[in-house]
PDB file of C-alpha atoms in Angstrom:
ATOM      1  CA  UNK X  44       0.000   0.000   0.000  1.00  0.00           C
ATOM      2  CA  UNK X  45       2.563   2.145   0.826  1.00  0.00           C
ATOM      3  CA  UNK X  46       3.637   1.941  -3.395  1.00  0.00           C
ATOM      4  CA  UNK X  47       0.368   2.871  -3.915  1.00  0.00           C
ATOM      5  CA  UNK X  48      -0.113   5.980  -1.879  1.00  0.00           C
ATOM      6  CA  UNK X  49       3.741   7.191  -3.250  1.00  0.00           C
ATOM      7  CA  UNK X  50       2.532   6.683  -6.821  1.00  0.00           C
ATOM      8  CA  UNK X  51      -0.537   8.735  -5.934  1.00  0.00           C
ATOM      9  CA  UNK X  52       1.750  11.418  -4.241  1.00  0.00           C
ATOM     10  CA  UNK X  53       3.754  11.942  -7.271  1.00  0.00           C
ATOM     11  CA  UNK X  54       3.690  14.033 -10.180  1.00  0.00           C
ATOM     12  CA  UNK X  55       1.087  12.778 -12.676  1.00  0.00           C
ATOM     13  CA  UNK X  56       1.761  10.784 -15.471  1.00  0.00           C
ATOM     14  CA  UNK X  57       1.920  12.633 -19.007  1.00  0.00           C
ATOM     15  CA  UNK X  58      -1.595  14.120 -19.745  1.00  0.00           C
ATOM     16  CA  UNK X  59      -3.753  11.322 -21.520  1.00  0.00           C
ATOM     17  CA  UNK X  60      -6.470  12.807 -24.216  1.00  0.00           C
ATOM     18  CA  UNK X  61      -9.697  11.896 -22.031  1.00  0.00           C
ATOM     19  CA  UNK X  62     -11.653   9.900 -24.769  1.00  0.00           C
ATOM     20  CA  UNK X  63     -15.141   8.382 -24.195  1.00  0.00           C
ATOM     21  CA  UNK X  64     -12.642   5.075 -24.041  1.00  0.00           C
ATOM     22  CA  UNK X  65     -10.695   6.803 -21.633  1.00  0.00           C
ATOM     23  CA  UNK X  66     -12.952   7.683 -19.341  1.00  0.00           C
ATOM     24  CA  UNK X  67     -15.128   4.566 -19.064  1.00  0.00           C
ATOM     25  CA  UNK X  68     -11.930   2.731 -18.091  1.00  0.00           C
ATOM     26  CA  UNK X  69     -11.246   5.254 -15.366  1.00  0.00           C
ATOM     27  CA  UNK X  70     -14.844   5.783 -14.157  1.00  0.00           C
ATOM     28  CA  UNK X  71     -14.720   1.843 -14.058  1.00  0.00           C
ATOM     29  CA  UNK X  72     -11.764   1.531 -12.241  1.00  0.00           C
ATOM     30  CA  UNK X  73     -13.238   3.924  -9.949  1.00  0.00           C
ATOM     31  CA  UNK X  74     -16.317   1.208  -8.942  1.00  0.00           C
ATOM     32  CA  UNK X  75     -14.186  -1.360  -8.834  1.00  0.00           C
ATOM     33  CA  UNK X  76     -11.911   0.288  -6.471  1.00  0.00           C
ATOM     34  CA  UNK X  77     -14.869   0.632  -4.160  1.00  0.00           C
ATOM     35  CA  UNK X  78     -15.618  -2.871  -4.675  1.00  0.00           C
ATOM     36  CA  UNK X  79     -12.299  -4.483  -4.190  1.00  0.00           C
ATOM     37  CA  UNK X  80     -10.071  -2.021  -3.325  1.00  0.00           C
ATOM     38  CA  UNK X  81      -6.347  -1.433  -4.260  1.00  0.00           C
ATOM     39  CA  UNK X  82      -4.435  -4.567  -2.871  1.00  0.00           C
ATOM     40  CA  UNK X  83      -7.126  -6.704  -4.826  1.00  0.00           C
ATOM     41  CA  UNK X  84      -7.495  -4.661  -7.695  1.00  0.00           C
ATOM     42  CA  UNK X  85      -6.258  -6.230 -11.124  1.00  0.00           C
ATOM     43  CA  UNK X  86      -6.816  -5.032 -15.058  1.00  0.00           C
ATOM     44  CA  UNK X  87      -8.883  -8.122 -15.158  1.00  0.00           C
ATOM     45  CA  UNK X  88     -11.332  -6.181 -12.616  1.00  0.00           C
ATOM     46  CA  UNK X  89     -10.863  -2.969 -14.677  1.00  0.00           C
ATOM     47  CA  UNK X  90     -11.650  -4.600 -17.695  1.00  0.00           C
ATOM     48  CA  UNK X  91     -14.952  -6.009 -16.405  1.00  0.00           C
ATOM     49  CA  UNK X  92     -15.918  -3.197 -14.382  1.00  0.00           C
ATOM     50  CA  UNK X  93     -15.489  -0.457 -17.340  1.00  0.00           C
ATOM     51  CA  UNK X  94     -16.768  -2.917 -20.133  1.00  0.00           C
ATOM     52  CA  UNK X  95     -13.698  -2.079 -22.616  1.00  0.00           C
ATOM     53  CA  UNK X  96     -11.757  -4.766 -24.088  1.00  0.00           C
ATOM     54  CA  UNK X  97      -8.217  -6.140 -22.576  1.00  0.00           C
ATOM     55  CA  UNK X  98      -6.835  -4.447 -26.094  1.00  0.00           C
ATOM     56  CA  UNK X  99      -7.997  -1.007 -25.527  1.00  0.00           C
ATOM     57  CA  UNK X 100      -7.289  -1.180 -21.758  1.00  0.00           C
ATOM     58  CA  UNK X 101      -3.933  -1.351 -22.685  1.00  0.00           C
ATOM     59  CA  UNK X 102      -3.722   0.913 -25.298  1.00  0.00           C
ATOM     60  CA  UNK X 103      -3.971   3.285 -23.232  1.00  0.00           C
ATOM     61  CA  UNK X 104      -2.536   2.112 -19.935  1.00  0.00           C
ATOM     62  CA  UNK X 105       0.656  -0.142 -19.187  1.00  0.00           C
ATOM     63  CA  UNK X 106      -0.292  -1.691 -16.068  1.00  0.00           C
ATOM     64  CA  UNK X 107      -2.820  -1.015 -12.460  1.00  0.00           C
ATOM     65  CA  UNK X 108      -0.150   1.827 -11.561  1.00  0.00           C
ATOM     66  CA  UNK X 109      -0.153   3.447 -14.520  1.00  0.00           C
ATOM     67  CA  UNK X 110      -4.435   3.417 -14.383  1.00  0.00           C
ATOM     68  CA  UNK X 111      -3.999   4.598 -10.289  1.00  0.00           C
ATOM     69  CA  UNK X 112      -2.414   7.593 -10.874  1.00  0.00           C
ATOM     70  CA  UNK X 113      -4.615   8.454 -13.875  1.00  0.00           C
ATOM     71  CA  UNK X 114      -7.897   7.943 -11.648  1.00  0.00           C
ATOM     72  CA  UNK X 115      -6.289  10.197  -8.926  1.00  0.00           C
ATOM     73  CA  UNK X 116      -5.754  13.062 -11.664  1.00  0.00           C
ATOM     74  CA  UNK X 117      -8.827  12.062 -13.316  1.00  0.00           C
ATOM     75  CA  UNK X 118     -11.153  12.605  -9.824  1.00  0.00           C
ATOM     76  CA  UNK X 119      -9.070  16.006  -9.292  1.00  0.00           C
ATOM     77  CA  UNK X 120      -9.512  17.390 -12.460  1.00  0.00           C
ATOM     78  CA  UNK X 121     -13.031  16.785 -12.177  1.00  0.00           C
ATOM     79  CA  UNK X 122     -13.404  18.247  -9.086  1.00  0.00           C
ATOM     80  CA  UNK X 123     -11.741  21.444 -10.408  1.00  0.00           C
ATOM     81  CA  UNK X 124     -13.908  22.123 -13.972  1.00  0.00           C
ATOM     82  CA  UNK X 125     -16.681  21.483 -11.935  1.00  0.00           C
ATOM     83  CA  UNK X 126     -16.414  23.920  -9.156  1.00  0.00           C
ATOM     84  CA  UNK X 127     -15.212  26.161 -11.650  1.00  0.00           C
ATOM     85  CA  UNK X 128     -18.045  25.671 -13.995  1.00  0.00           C
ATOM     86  CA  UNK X 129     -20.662  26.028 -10.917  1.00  0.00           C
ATOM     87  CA  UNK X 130     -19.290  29.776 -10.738  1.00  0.00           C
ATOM     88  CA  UNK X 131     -18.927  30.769 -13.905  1.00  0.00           C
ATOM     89  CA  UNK X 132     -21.499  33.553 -15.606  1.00  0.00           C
ATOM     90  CA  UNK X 133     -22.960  33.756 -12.034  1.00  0.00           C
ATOM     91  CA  UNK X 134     -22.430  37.906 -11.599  1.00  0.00           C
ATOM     92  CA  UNK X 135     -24.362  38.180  -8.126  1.00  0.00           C
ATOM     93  CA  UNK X 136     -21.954  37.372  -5.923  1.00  0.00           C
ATOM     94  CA  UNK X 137     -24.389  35.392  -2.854  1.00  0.00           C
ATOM     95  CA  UNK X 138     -25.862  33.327  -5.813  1.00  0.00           C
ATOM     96  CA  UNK X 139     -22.500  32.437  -7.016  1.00  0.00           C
ATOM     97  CA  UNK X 140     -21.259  31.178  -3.472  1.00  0.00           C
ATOM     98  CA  UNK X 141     -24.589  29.033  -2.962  1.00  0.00           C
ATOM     99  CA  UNK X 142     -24.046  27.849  -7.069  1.00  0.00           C
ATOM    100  CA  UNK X 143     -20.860  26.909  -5.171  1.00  0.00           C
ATOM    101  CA  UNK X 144     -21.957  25.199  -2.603  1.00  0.00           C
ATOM    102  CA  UNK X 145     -24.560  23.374  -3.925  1.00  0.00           C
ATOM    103  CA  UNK X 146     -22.017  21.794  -6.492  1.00  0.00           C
ATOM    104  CA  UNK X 147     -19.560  20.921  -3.807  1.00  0.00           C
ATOM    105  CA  UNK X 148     -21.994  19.470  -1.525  1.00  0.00           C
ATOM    106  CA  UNK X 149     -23.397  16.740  -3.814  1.00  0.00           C
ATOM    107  CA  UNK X 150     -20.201  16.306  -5.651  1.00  0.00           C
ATOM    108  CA  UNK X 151     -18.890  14.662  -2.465  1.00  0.00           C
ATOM    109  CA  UNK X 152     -21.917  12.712  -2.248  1.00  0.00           C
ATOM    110  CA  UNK X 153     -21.899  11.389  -6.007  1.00  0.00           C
ATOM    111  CA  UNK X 154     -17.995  10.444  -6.006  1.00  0.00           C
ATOM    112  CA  UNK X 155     -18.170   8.827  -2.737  1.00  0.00           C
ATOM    113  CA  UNK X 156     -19.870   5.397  -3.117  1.00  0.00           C
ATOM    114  CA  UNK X 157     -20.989   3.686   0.199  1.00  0.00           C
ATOM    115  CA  UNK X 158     -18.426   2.094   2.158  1.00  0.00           C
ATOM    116  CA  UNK X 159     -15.555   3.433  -0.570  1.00  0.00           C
ATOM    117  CA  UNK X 160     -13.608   4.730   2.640  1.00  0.00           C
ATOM    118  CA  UNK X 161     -13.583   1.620   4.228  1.00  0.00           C
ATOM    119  CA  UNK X 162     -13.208  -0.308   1.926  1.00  0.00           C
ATOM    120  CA  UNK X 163      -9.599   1.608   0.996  1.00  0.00           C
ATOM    121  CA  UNK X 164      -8.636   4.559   3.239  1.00  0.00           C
ATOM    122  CA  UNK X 165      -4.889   4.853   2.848  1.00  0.00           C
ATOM    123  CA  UNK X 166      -5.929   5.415  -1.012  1.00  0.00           C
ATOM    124  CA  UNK X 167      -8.040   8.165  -0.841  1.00  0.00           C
ATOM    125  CA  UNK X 168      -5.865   9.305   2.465  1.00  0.00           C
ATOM    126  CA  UNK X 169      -2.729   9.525   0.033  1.00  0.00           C
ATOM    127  CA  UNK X 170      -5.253  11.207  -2.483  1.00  0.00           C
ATOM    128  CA  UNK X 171      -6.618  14.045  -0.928  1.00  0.00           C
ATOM    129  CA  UNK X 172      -3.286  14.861   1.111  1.00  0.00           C
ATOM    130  CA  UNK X 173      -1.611  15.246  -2.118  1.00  0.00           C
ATOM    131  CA  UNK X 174      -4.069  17.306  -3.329  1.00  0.00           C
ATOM    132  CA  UNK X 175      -5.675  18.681  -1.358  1.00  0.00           C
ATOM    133  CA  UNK X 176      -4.051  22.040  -1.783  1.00  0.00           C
ATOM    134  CA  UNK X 177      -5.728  21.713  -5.106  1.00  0.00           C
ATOM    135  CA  UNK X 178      -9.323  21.598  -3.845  1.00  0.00           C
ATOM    136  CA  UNK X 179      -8.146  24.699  -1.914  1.00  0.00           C
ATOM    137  CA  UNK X 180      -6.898  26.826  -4.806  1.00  0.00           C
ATOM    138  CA  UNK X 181     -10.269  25.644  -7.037  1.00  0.00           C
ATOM    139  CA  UNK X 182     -12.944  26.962  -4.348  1.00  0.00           C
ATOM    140  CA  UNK X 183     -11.016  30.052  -3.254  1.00  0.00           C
ATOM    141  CA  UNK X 184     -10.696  31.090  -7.142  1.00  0.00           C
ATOM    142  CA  UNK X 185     -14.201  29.834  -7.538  1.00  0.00           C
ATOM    143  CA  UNK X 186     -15.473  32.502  -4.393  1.00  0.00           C
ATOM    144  CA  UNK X 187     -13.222  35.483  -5.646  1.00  0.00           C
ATOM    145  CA  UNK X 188     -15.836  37.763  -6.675  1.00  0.00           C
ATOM    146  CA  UNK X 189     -17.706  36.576  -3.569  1.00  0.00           C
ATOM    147  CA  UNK X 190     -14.894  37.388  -1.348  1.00  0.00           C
ATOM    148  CA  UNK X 191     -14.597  40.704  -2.947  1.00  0.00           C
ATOM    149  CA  UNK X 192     -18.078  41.575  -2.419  1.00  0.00           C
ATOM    150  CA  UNK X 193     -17.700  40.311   1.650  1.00  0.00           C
ATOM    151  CA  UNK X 194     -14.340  42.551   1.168  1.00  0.00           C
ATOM    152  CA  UNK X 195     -16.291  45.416   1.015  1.00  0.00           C
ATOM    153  CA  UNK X 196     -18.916  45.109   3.574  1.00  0.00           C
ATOM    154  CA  UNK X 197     -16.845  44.430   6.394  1.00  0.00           C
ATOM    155  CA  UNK X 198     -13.954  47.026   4.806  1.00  0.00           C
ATOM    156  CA  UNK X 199     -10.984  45.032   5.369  1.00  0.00           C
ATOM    157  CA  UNK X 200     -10.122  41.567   3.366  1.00  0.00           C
ATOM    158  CA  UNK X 201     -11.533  38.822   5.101  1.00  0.00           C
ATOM    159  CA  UNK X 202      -9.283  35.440   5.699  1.00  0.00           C
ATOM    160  CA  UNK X 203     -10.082  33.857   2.512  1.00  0.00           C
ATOM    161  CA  UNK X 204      -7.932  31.078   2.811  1.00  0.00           C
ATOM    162  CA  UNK X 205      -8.202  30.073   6.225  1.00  0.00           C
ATOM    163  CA  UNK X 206     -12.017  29.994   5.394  1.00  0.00           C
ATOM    164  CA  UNK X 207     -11.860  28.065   2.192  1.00  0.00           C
ATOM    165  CA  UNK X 208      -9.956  25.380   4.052  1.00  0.00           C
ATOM    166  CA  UNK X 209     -12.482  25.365   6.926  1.00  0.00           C
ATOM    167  CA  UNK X 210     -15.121  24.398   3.724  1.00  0.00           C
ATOM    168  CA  UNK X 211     -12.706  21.839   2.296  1.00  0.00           C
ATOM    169  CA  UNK X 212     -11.626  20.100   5.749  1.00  0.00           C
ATOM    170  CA  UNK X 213     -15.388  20.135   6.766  1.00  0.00           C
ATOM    171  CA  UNK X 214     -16.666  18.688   2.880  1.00  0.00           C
ATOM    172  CA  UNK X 215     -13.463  15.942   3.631  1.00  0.00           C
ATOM    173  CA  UNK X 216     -15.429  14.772   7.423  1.00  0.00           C
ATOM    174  CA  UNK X 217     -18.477  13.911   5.628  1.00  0.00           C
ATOM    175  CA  UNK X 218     -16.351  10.457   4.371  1.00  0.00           C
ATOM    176  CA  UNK X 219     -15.857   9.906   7.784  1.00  0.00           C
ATOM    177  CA  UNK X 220     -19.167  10.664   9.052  1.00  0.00           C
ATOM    178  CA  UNK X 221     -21.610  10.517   6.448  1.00  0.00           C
ATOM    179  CA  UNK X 222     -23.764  13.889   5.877  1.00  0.00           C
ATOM    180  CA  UNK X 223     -27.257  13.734   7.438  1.00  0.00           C
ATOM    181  CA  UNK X 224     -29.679  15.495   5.839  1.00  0.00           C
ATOM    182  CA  UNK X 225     -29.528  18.257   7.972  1.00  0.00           C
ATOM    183  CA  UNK X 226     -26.035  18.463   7.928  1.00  0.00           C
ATOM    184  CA  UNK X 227     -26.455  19.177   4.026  1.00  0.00           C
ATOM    185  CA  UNK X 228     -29.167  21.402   4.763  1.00  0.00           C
ATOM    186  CA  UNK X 229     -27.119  23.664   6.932  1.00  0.00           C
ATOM    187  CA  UNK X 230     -24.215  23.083   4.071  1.00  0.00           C
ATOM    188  CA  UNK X 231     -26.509  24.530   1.632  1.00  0.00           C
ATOM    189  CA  UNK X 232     -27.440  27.166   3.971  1.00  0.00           C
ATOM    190  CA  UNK X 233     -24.242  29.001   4.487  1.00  0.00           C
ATOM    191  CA  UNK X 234     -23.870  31.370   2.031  1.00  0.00           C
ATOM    192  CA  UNK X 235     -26.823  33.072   3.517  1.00  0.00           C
ATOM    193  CA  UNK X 236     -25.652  33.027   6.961  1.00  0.00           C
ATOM    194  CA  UNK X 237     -22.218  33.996   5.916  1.00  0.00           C
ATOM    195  CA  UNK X 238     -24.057  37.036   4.511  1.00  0.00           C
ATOM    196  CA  UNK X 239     -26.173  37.876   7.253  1.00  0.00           C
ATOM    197  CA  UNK X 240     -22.796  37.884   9.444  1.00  0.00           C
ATOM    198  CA  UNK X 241     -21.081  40.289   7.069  1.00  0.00           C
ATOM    199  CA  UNK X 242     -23.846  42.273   6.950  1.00  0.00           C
ATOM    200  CA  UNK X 243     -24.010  42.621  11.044  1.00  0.00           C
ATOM    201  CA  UNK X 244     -20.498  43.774  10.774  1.00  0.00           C
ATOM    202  CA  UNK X 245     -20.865  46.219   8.657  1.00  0.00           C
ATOM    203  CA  UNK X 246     -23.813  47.078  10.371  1.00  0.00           C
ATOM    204  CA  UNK X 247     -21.871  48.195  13.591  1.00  0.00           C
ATOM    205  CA  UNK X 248     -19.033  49.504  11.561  1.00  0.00           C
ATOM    206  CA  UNK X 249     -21.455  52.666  10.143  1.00  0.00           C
TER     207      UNK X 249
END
C-alpha cells in the first residue's frame, strides 16, 4: 500500500487525451476500487468493471499503476472544472457562493460510493493529502468575486484562505461521518448566513 499511496503522491503521469474510451476505463476503475479495493485490484477487474476490451485497456494504460495515478488526476480534475463551472457567468456574488456550494456538496456525495472509505482509506488518504491544496486553490478562485463583495462590507479583506480550508476540511469529514440530511441542509445554507454575518459587521461599523 505504501507503493500505492507514493505513486498517488507523485507528479502525474503525461496528460492522456480523455476519450469516451478513456474515461469509461477510469470511471470503471473507480467502482471497482470501491468494490475491491487497491491490494485486490487487477486489469482483469478494470476490464470487467469499465466494459472495454483487454486491447484497448492497454492501449492506453501499461499496467494497475499506470491506471492509479490516472484515476487520482482524473477525480481532481473533475473536481476542479466542476467547481469552476458552478461559478462561472454567475455575476451576483451570494448566488454564485450558494451555485458553489450546492455543487460541492453533492459532488462529495456522487464520487463517494458507500463504504468506498472503508473499503480503501490509505488510497483516498494519500489522495486528498496530495491534493488537497488543489481543492483549496479551485474553491477560493471559484469565491473570488464573492470574497470581494464580503471585502467590502466588512472594509478590510476577510481570511479567505483560512475559510476556504475550513469548507474543504469540513466537505473531507463527511467520508468519515456521512452527511445527514440536515447536515447538508445547513451546508446549503451558508452562504446566507455567511451574509447575514457580514452584513451585522458592517452594520456596527457605520
Amino acid at each position: 500500500m505504501r507503493l500505492v499511496a507514493a505513486e498517488i503522491e507523485a507528479d502525474p503521469t503525461p496528460e492522456i487525451e480523455l476519450s469516451p474510451s478513456v474515461i469509461r476505463i477510469l470511471s470503471g476503475a473507480l467502482d471497482a476500487i470501491a468494490s475491491r479495493g487497491v491490494k485486490r485490484l487487477s486489469m482483469s477487474d478494470i476490464i470487467e468493471a469499465s466494459g472495454v476490451s483487454r486491447g484497448t485497456l492497454y492501449r492506453y494504460f501499461s499496467n494497475k499503476d499506470e491506471v492509479l495515478v490516472a484515476v487520482a488526476e482524473f477525480v481532481c480534475v473533475g473536481f476542479e472544472t466542476g467547481i469552476r463551472d458552478a461559478g462561472n457567468g454567475i455575476l451576483d456574488p451570494m448566488e454564485r457562493f450558494k451555485s458553489v456550494m450546492r455543487f460541492y456538496g453533492q459532488y462529495t456525495i456522487e464520487n463517494s460510493p458507500d463504504r468506498v472509505f472503508e473499503v480503501e482509506p490509505a488510497f483516498h488518504l494519500a489522495f486528498f493529502r496530495s491534493r488537497f491544496d488543489r481543492y483549496k486553490q479551485a474553491v477560493l478562485e471559484a469565491l473570488e468575486h464573492t470574497f470581494d463583495y464580503f471585502d467590502g462590507l466588512l472594509g478590510e479583506p476577510m481570511n479567505r484562505e483560512a475559510f476556504v480550508e475550513m469548507l474543504v476540511r469540513m466537505q473531507l469529514s463527511t467520508l468519515l461521518v456521512p452527511a445527514s440530511d440536515e447536515w447538508k441542509q445547513r451546508w446549503d445554507d451558508t452562504a446566507e448566513n455567511v451574509q447575514k454575518w457580514a452584513l451585522k459587521i458592517a452594520a456596527t461599523q457605520k
